[in-house]
Amino acid sequence: SKTCCLDSISYFVCLIKHAITAGACAQIMQWAIVDQNNTVMSNTSIKNMLIRGTAKPENRTYPNREWGYGTLDVFGAFQNLRL
């Protein structure tokens, strides 16, 4: 995102944030395609799954500029599949 490159510390945090999100996507693809739970999983499906599973404190509105859709919660994304 555009706000990630303000200074070297923000840039480093941005790199970590993207790496963690990529790992979450890899876990979902492993579950969906390799383990054959959803062999037609698309990038849009992964994005929606991650958004639905985010942790959202109640005192904020989402999406917003600081937190986007909330904090990444891969366990929460899988929990939403069980509902």
GROMACS .gro file of N, CA, C and O in nm:
model
  332
    1SER      N    1   0.083  -0.119   0.000
    1SER     CA    2   0.000   0.000   0.000
    1SER      C    3   0.087   0.125   0.000
    1SER      O    4   0.205   0.120   0.031
    2LYS      N    5   0.029   0.240  -0.030
    2LYS     CA    6   0.104   0.364  -0.042
    2LYS      C    7   0.160   0.411   0.091
    2LYS      O    8   0.263   0.477   0.095
    3THR      N    9   0.096   0.378   0.202
    3THR     CA   10   0.142   0.427   0.332
    3THR      C   11   0.258   0.345   0.386
    3THR      O   12   0.317   0.383   0.485
    4CYS      N   13   0.294   0.234   0.322
    4CYS     CA   14   0.401   0.149   0.374
    4CYS      C   15   0.539   0.209   0.354
    4CYS      O   16   0.633   0.169   0.420
    5CYS      N   17   0.557   0.300   0.264
    5CYS     CA   18   0.692   0.345   0.226
    5CYS      C   19   0.725   0.481   0.282
    5CYS      O   20   0.802   0.555   0.220
    6LEU      N   21   0.674   0.520   0.396
    6LEU     CA   22   0.700   0.652   0.451
    6LEU      C   23   0.842   0.665   0.505
    6LEU      O   24   0.906   0.766   0.489
    7ASP      N   25   0.894   0.563   0.569
    7ASP     CA   26   1.031   0.563   0.620
    7ASP      C   27   1.080   0.419   0.626
    7ASP      O   28   1.007   0.326   0.594
    8SER      N   29   1.205   0.400   0.666
    8SER     CA   30   1.263   0.266   0.662
    8SER      C   31   1.196   0.169   0.760
    8SER      O   32   1.180   0.051   0.730
    9ILE      N   33   1.153   0.216   0.876
    9ILE     CA   34   1.087   0.129   0.972
    9ILE      C   35   0.950   0.087   0.919
    9ILE      O   36   0.914  -0.030   0.923
   10SER      N   37   0.874   0.182   0.866
   10SER     CA   38   0.744   0.149   0.808
   10SER      C   39   0.759   0.053   0.692
   10SER      O   40   0.678  -0.038   0.674
   11TYR      N   41   0.863   0.073   0.612
   11TYR     CA   42   0.888  -0.015   0.498
   11TYR      C   43   0.916  -0.157   0.546
   11TYR      O   44   0.863  -0.253   0.491
   12PHE      N   45   0.997  -0.171   0.650
   12PHE     CA   46   1.029  -0.302   0.706
   12PHE      C   47   0.904  -0.370   0.761
   12PHE      O   48   0.880  -0.488   0.737
   13VAL      N   49   0.822  -0.296   0.833
   13VAL     CA   50   0.697  -0.350   0.887
   13VAL      C   51   0.606  -0.393   0.773
   13VAL      O   52   0.540  -0.498   0.779
   14CYS      N   53   0.603  -0.314   0.667
   14CYS     CA   54   0.520  -0.346   0.551
   14CYS      C   55   0.566  -0.479   0.488
   14CYS      O   56   0.484  -0.562   0.451
   15LEU      N   57   0.696  -0.499   0.478
   15LEU     CA   58   0.748  -0.625   0.423
   15LEU      C   59   0.706  -0.745   0.508
   15LEU      O   60   0.666  -0.848   0.455
   16ILE      N   61   0.714  -0.730   0.639
   16ILE     CA   62   0.675  -0.837   0.729
   16ILE      C   63   0.525  -0.865   0.715
   16ILE      O   64   0.482  -0.981   0.708
   17LYS      N   65   0.446  -0.759   0.711
   17LYS     CA   66   0.301  -0.773   0.700
   17LYS      C   67   0.263  -0.849   0.574
   17LYS      O   68   0.178  -0.938   0.578
   18HIS      N   69   0.328  -0.818   0.463
   18HIS     CA   70   0.296  -0.886   0.338
   18HIS      C   71   0.343  -1.031   0.339
   18HIS      O   72   0.276  -1.118   0.283
   19ALA      N   73   0.455  -1.058   0.403
   19ALA     CA   74   0.505  -1.195   0.412
   19ALA      C   75   0.410  -1.282   0.495
   19ALA      O   76   0.382  -1.397   0.459
   20ILE      N   77   0.360  -1.229   0.604
   20ILE     CA   78   0.267  -1.304   0.689
   20ILE      C   79   0.137  -1.331   0.614
   20ILE      O   80   0.082  -1.441   0.619
   21THR      N   81   0.088  -1.233   0.540
   21THR     CA   82  -0.035  -1.251   0.462
   21THR      C   83  -0.014  -1.354   0.352
   21THR      O   84  -0.102  -1.437   0.326
   22ALA      N   85   0.103  -1.353   0.289
   22ALA     CA   86   0.133  -1.454   0.186
   22ALA      C   87   0.136  -1.593   0.246
   22ALA      O   88   0.087  -1.690   0.186
   23GLY      N   89   0.189  -1.606   0.367
   23GLY     CA   90   0.189  -1.735   0.436
   23GLY      C   91   0.048  -1.782   0.468
   23GLY      O   92   0.017  -1.901   0.456
   24ALA      N   93  -0.038  -1.688   0.507
   24ALA     CA   94  -0.179  -1.723   0.534
   24ALA      C   95  -0.247  -1.772   0.407
   24ALA      O   96  -0.321  -1.871   0.409
   25CYS      N   97  -0.219  -1.706   0.296
   25CYS     CA   98  -0.276  -1.749   0.167
   25CYS      C   99  -0.226  -1.888   0.130
   25CYS      O  100  -0.302  -1.971   0.079
   26ALA      N  101  -0.099  -1.915   0.157
   26ALA     CA  102  -0.043  -2.047   0.128
   26ALA      C  103  -0.110  -2.154   0.213
   26ALA      O  104  -0.138  -2.264   0.164
   27GLN      N  105  -0.138  -2.124   0.339
   27GLN     CA  106  -0.208  -2.221   0.424
   27GLN      C  107  -0.348  -2.250   0.371
   27GLN      O  108  -0.391  -2.365   0.370
   28ILE      N  109  -0.417  -2.147   0.328
   28ILE     CA  110  -0.552  -2.166   0.274
   28ILE      C  111  -0.547  -2.248   0.145
   28ILE      O  112  -0.628  -2.338   0.125
   29MET      N  113  -0.449  -2.220   0.059
   29MET     CA  114  -0.436  -2.296  -0.065
   29MET      C  115  -0.401  -2.442  -0.036
   29MET      O  116  -0.449  -2.532  -0.105
   30GLN      N  117  -0.317  -2.466   0.064
   30GLN     CA  118  -0.285  -2.602   0.104
   30GLN      C  119  -0.412  -2.676   0.145
   30GLN      O  120  -0.439  -2.788   0.100
   31TRP      N  121  -0.491  -2.614   0.232
   31TRP     CA  122  -0.616  -2.674   0.278
   31TRP      C  123  -0.712  -2.696   0.162
   31TRP      O  124  -0.774  -2.802   0.150
   32ALA      N  125  -0.726  -2.596   0.075
   32ALA     CA  126  -0.827  -2.601  -0.031
   32ALA      C  127  -0.788  -2.694  -0.145
   32ALA      O  128  -0.865  -2.784  -0.181
   33ILE      N  129  -0.670  -2.674  -0.201
   33ILE     CA  130  -0.634  -2.744  -0.324
   33ILE      C  131  -0.559  -2.874  -0.298
   33ILE      O  132  -0.599  -2.980  -0.345
   34VAL      N  133  -0.453  -2.867  -0.219
   34VAL     CA  134  -0.372  -2.988  -0.195
   34VAL      C  135  -0.450  -3.091  -0.115
   34VAL      O  136  -0.450  -3.210  -0.149
   35ASP      N  137  -0.520  -3.047  -0.011
   35ASP     CA  138  -0.599  -3.139   0.071
   35ASP      C  139  -0.737  -3.167   0.010
   35ASP      O  140  -0.817  -3.238   0.069
   36GLN      N  141  -0.765  -3.107  -0.103
   36GLN     CA  142  -0.886  -3.128  -0.182
   36GLN      C  143  -1.016  -3.098  -0.108
   36GLN      O  144  -1.115  -3.167  -0.122
   37ASN      N  145  -1.015  -2.989  -0.032
   37ASN     CA  146  -1.137  -2.943   0.033
   37ASN      C  147  -1.216  -2.848  -0.056
   37ASN      O  148  -1.337  -2.834  -0.041
   38ASN      N  149  -1.146  -2.779  -0.146
   38ASN     CA  150  -1.210  -2.687  -0.241
   38ASN      C  151  -1.113  -2.670  -0.358
   38ASN      O  152  -1.034  -2.577  -0.361
   39THR      N  153  -1.120  -2.760  -0.453
   39THR     CA  154  -1.020  -2.763  -0.561
   39THR      C  155  -1.035  -2.650  -0.662
   39THR      O  156  -0.951  -2.635  -0.750
   40VAL      N  157  -1.140  -2.571  -0.652
   40VAL     CA  158  -1.158  -2.457  -0.743
   40VAL      C  159  -1.145  -2.324  -0.669
   40VAL      O  160  -1.200  -2.222  -0.712
   41MET      N  161  -1.070  -2.321  -0.560
   41MET     CA  162  -1.049  -2.199  -0.481
   41MET      C  163  -0.981  -2.094  -0.568
   41MET      O  164  -0.881  -2.122  -0.632
   42SER      N  165  -1.037  -1.974  -0.570
   42SER     CA  166  -0.981  -1.865  -0.650
   42SER      C  167  -0.919  -1.759  -0.559
   42SER      O  168  -0.938  -1.762  -0.437
   43ASN      N  169  -0.847  -1.665  -0.620
   43ASN     CA  170  -0.788  -1.558  -0.541
   43ASN      C  171  -0.897  -1.473  -0.474
   43ASN      O  172  -0.880  -1.426  -0.362
   44THR      N  173  -1.009  -1.455  -0.540
   44THR     CA  174  -1.120  -1.381  -0.481
   44THR      C  175  -1.178  -1.456  -0.361
   44THR      O  176  -1.210  -1.395  -0.259
   45SER      N  177  -1.187  -1.587  -0.371
   45SER     CA  178  -1.237  -1.667  -0.259
   45SER      C  179  -1.143  -1.658  -0.139
   45SER      O  180  -1.189  -1.648  -0.025
   46ILE      N  181  -1.013  -1.660  -0.166
   46ILE     CA  182  -0.914  -1.648  -0.057
   46ILE      C  183  -0.926  -1.511   0.008
   46ILE      O  184  -0.928  -1.499   0.130
   47LYS      N  185  -0.935  -1.406  -0.073
   47LYS     CA  186  -0.949  -1.270  -0.021
   47LYS      C  187  -1.074  -1.258   0.066
   47LYS      O  188  -1.068  -1.207   0.178
   48ASN      N  189  -1.186  -1.308   0.017
   48ASN     CA  190  -1.310  -1.300   0.093
   48ASN      C  191  -1.303  -1.381   0.222
   48ASN      O  192  -1.354  -1.339   0.326
   49MET      N  193  -1.238  -1.495   0.216
   49MET     CA  194  -1.223  -1.579   0.335
   49MET      C  195  -1.140  -1.506   0.441
   49MET      O  196  -1.175  -1.507   0.559
   50LEU      N  197  -1.031  -1.442   0.398
   50LEU     CA  198  -0.947  -1.368   0.493
   50LEU      C  199  -1.022  -1.247   0.551
   50LEU      O  200  -1.011  -1.219   0.670
   51ILE      N  201  -1.098  -1.176   0.468
   51ILE     CA  202  -1.173  -1.060   0.517
   51ILE      C  203  -1.278  -1.104   0.618
   51ILE      O  204  -1.293  -1.042   0.724
   52ARG      N  205  -1.352  -1.211   0.589
   52ARG     CA  206  -1.456  -1.258   0.682
   52ARG      C  207  -1.396  -1.306   0.814
   52ARG      O  208  -1.462  -1.300   0.917
   53GLY      N  209  -1.272  -1.352   0.811
   53GLY     CA  210  -1.210  -1.404   0.932
   53GLY      C  211  -1.132  -1.304   1.013
   53GLY      O  212  -1.073  -1.340   1.114
   54THR      N  213  -1.128  -1.178   0.972
   54THR     CA  214  -1.049  -1.080   1.046
   54THR      C  215  -1.106  -1.053   1.184
   54THR      O  216  -1.227  -1.065   1.207
   55ALA      N  217  -1.018  -1.017   1.276
   55ALA     CA  218  -1.060  -0.976   1.410
   55ALA      C  219  -1.087  -0.827   1.406
   55ALA      O  220  -1.004  -0.749   1.361
   56LYS      N  221  -1.205  -0.787   1.452
   56LYS     CA  222  -1.247  -0.647   1.444
   56LYS      C  223  -1.292  -0.598   1.581
   56LYS      O  224  -1.400  -0.635   1.626
   57PRO      N  225  -1.212  -0.514   1.647
   57PRO     CA  226  -1.259  -0.454   1.771
   57PRO      C  227  -1.387  -0.374   1.745
   57PRO      O  228  -1.401  -0.310   1.640
   58GLU      N  229  -1.479  -0.377   1.837
   58GLU     CA  230  -1.611  -0.317   1.817
   58GLU      C  231  -1.611  -0.164   1.817
   58GLU      O  232  -1.706  -0.103   1.772
   59ASN      N  233  -1.505  -0.101   1.866
   59ASN     CA  234  -1.506   0.045   1.875
   59ASN      C  235  -1.460   0.114   1.747
   59ASN      O  236  -1.439   0.234   1.746
   60ARG      N  237  -1.446   0.039   1.637
   60ARG     CA  238  -1.406   0.096   1.509
   60ARG      C  239  -1.505   0.057   1.401
   60ARG      O  240  -1.573  -0.044   1.409
   61THR      N  241  -1.508   0.138   1.294
   61THR     CA  242  -1.585   0.100   1.177
   61THR      C  243  -1.490   0.044   1.073
   61THR      O  244  -1.375   0.087   1.064
   62TYR      N  245  -1.535  -0.050   0.996
   62TYR     CA  246  -1.451  -0.117   0.898
   62TYR      C  247  -1.515  -0.117   0.761
   62TYR      O  248  -1.637  -0.128   0.753
   63PRO      N  249  -1.439  -0.110   0.654
   63PRO     CA  250  -1.295  -0.087   0.649
   63PRO      C  251  -1.262   0.058   0.683
   63PRO      O  252  -1.343   0.147   0.666
   64ASN      N  253  -1.139   0.079   0.733
   64ASN     CA  254  -1.093   0.214   0.761
   64ASN      C  255  -0.947   0.228   0.719
   64ASN      O  256  -0.882   0.130   0.685
   65ARG      N  257  -0.896   0.350   0.722
   65ARG     CA  258  -0.761   0.378   0.670
   65ARG      C  259  -0.650   0.315   0.755
   65ARG      O  260  -0.546   0.278   0.702
   66GLU      N  261  -0.668   0.307   0.884
   66GLU     CA  262  -0.562   0.255   0.971
   66GLU      C  263  -0.558   0.103   0.976
   66GLU      O  264  -0.453   0.043   0.977
   67TRP      N  265  -0.675   0.039   0.983
   67TRP     CA  266  -0.681  -0.105   1.006
   67TRP      C  267  -0.736  -0.184   0.888
   67TRP      O  268  -0.744  -0.306   0.896
   68GLY      N  269  -0.777  -0.118   0.782
   68GLY     CA  270  -0.833  -0.190   0.669
   68GLY      C  271  -0.959  -0.264   0.710
   68GLY      O  272  -1.053  -0.205   0.762
   69TYR      N  273  -0.959  -0.395   0.691
   69TYR     CA  274  -1.075  -0.478   0.728
   69TYR      C  275  -1.061  -0.538   0.868
   69TYR      O  276  -1.147  -0.612   0.912
   70GLY      N  277  -0.951  -0.511   0.938
   70GLY     CA  278  -0.927  -0.566   1.071
   70GLY      C  279  -0.792  -0.635   1.073
   70GLY      O  280  -0.714  -0.626   0.980
   71THR      N  281  -0.764  -0.707   1.181
   71THR     CA  282  -0.636  -0.776   1.192
   71THR      C  283  -0.650  -0.920   1.140
   71THR      O  284  -0.755  -0.983   1.158
   72LEU      N  285  -0.546  -0.967   1.075
   72LEU     CA  286  -0.547  -1.100   1.015
   72LEU      C  287  -0.567  -1.207   1.122
   72LEU      O  288  -0.500  -1.207   1.224
   73ASP      N  289  -0.660  -1.297   1.097
   73ASP     CA  290  -0.689  -1.407   1.188
   73ASP      C  291  -0.721  -1.530   1.103
   73ASP      O  292  -0.836  -1.552   1.065
   74VAL      N  293  -0.619  -1.610   1.072
   74VAL     CA  294  -0.639  -1.726   0.986
   74VAL      C  295  -0.729  -1.828   1.054
   74VAL      O  296  -0.815  -1.888   0.989
   75PHE      N  297  -0.712  -1.848   1.183
   75PHE     CA  298  -0.799  -1.940   1.256
   75PHE      C  299  -0.945  -1.896   1.244
   75PHE      O  300  -1.034  -1.976   1.222
   76GLY      N  301  -0.967  -1.764   1.258
   76GLY     CA  302  -1.102  -1.710   1.245
   76GLY      C  303  -1.159  -1.733   1.106
   76GLY      O  304  -1.279  -1.760   1.090
   77ALA      N  305  -1.074  -1.726   1.004
   77ALA     CA  306  -1.120  -1.750   0.867
   77ALA      C  307  -1.169  -1.895   0.853
   77ALA      O  308  -1.272  -1.920   0.792
   78PHE      N  309  -1.094  -1.989   0.910
   78PHE     CA  310  -1.136  -2.130   0.904
   78PHE      C  311  -1.259  -2.155   0.992
   78PHE      O  312  -1.344  -2.236   0.958
   79GLN      N  313  -1.268  -2.085   1.105
   79GLN     CA  314  -1.384  -2.099   1.193
   79GLN      C  315  -1.511  -2.057   1.119
   79GLN      O  316  -1.616  -2.119   1.137
   80ASN      N  317  -1.503  -1.953   1.038
   80ASN     CA  318  -1.620  -1.906   0.964
   80ASN      C  319  -1.668  -2.009   0.863
   80ASN      O  320  -1.786  -2.009   0.826
   81LEU      N  321  -1.582  -2.098   0.817
   81LEU     CA  322  -1.624  -2.203   0.726
   81LEU      C  323  -1.713  -2.304   0.796
   81LEU      O  324  -1.796  -2.368   0.733
   82ARG      N  325  -1.695  -2.318   0.927
   82ARG     CA  326  -1.772  -2.417   1.004
   82ARG      C  327  -1.911  -2.370   1.037
   82ARG      O  328  -1.996  -2.448   1.074
   83LEU      N  329  -1.937  -2.238   1.027
   83LEU     CA  330  -2.067  -2.184   1.066
   83LEU      C  331  -2.174  -2.214   0.964
   83LEU      O  332  -2.160  -2.231   0.853
   0.00000   0.00000   0.00000
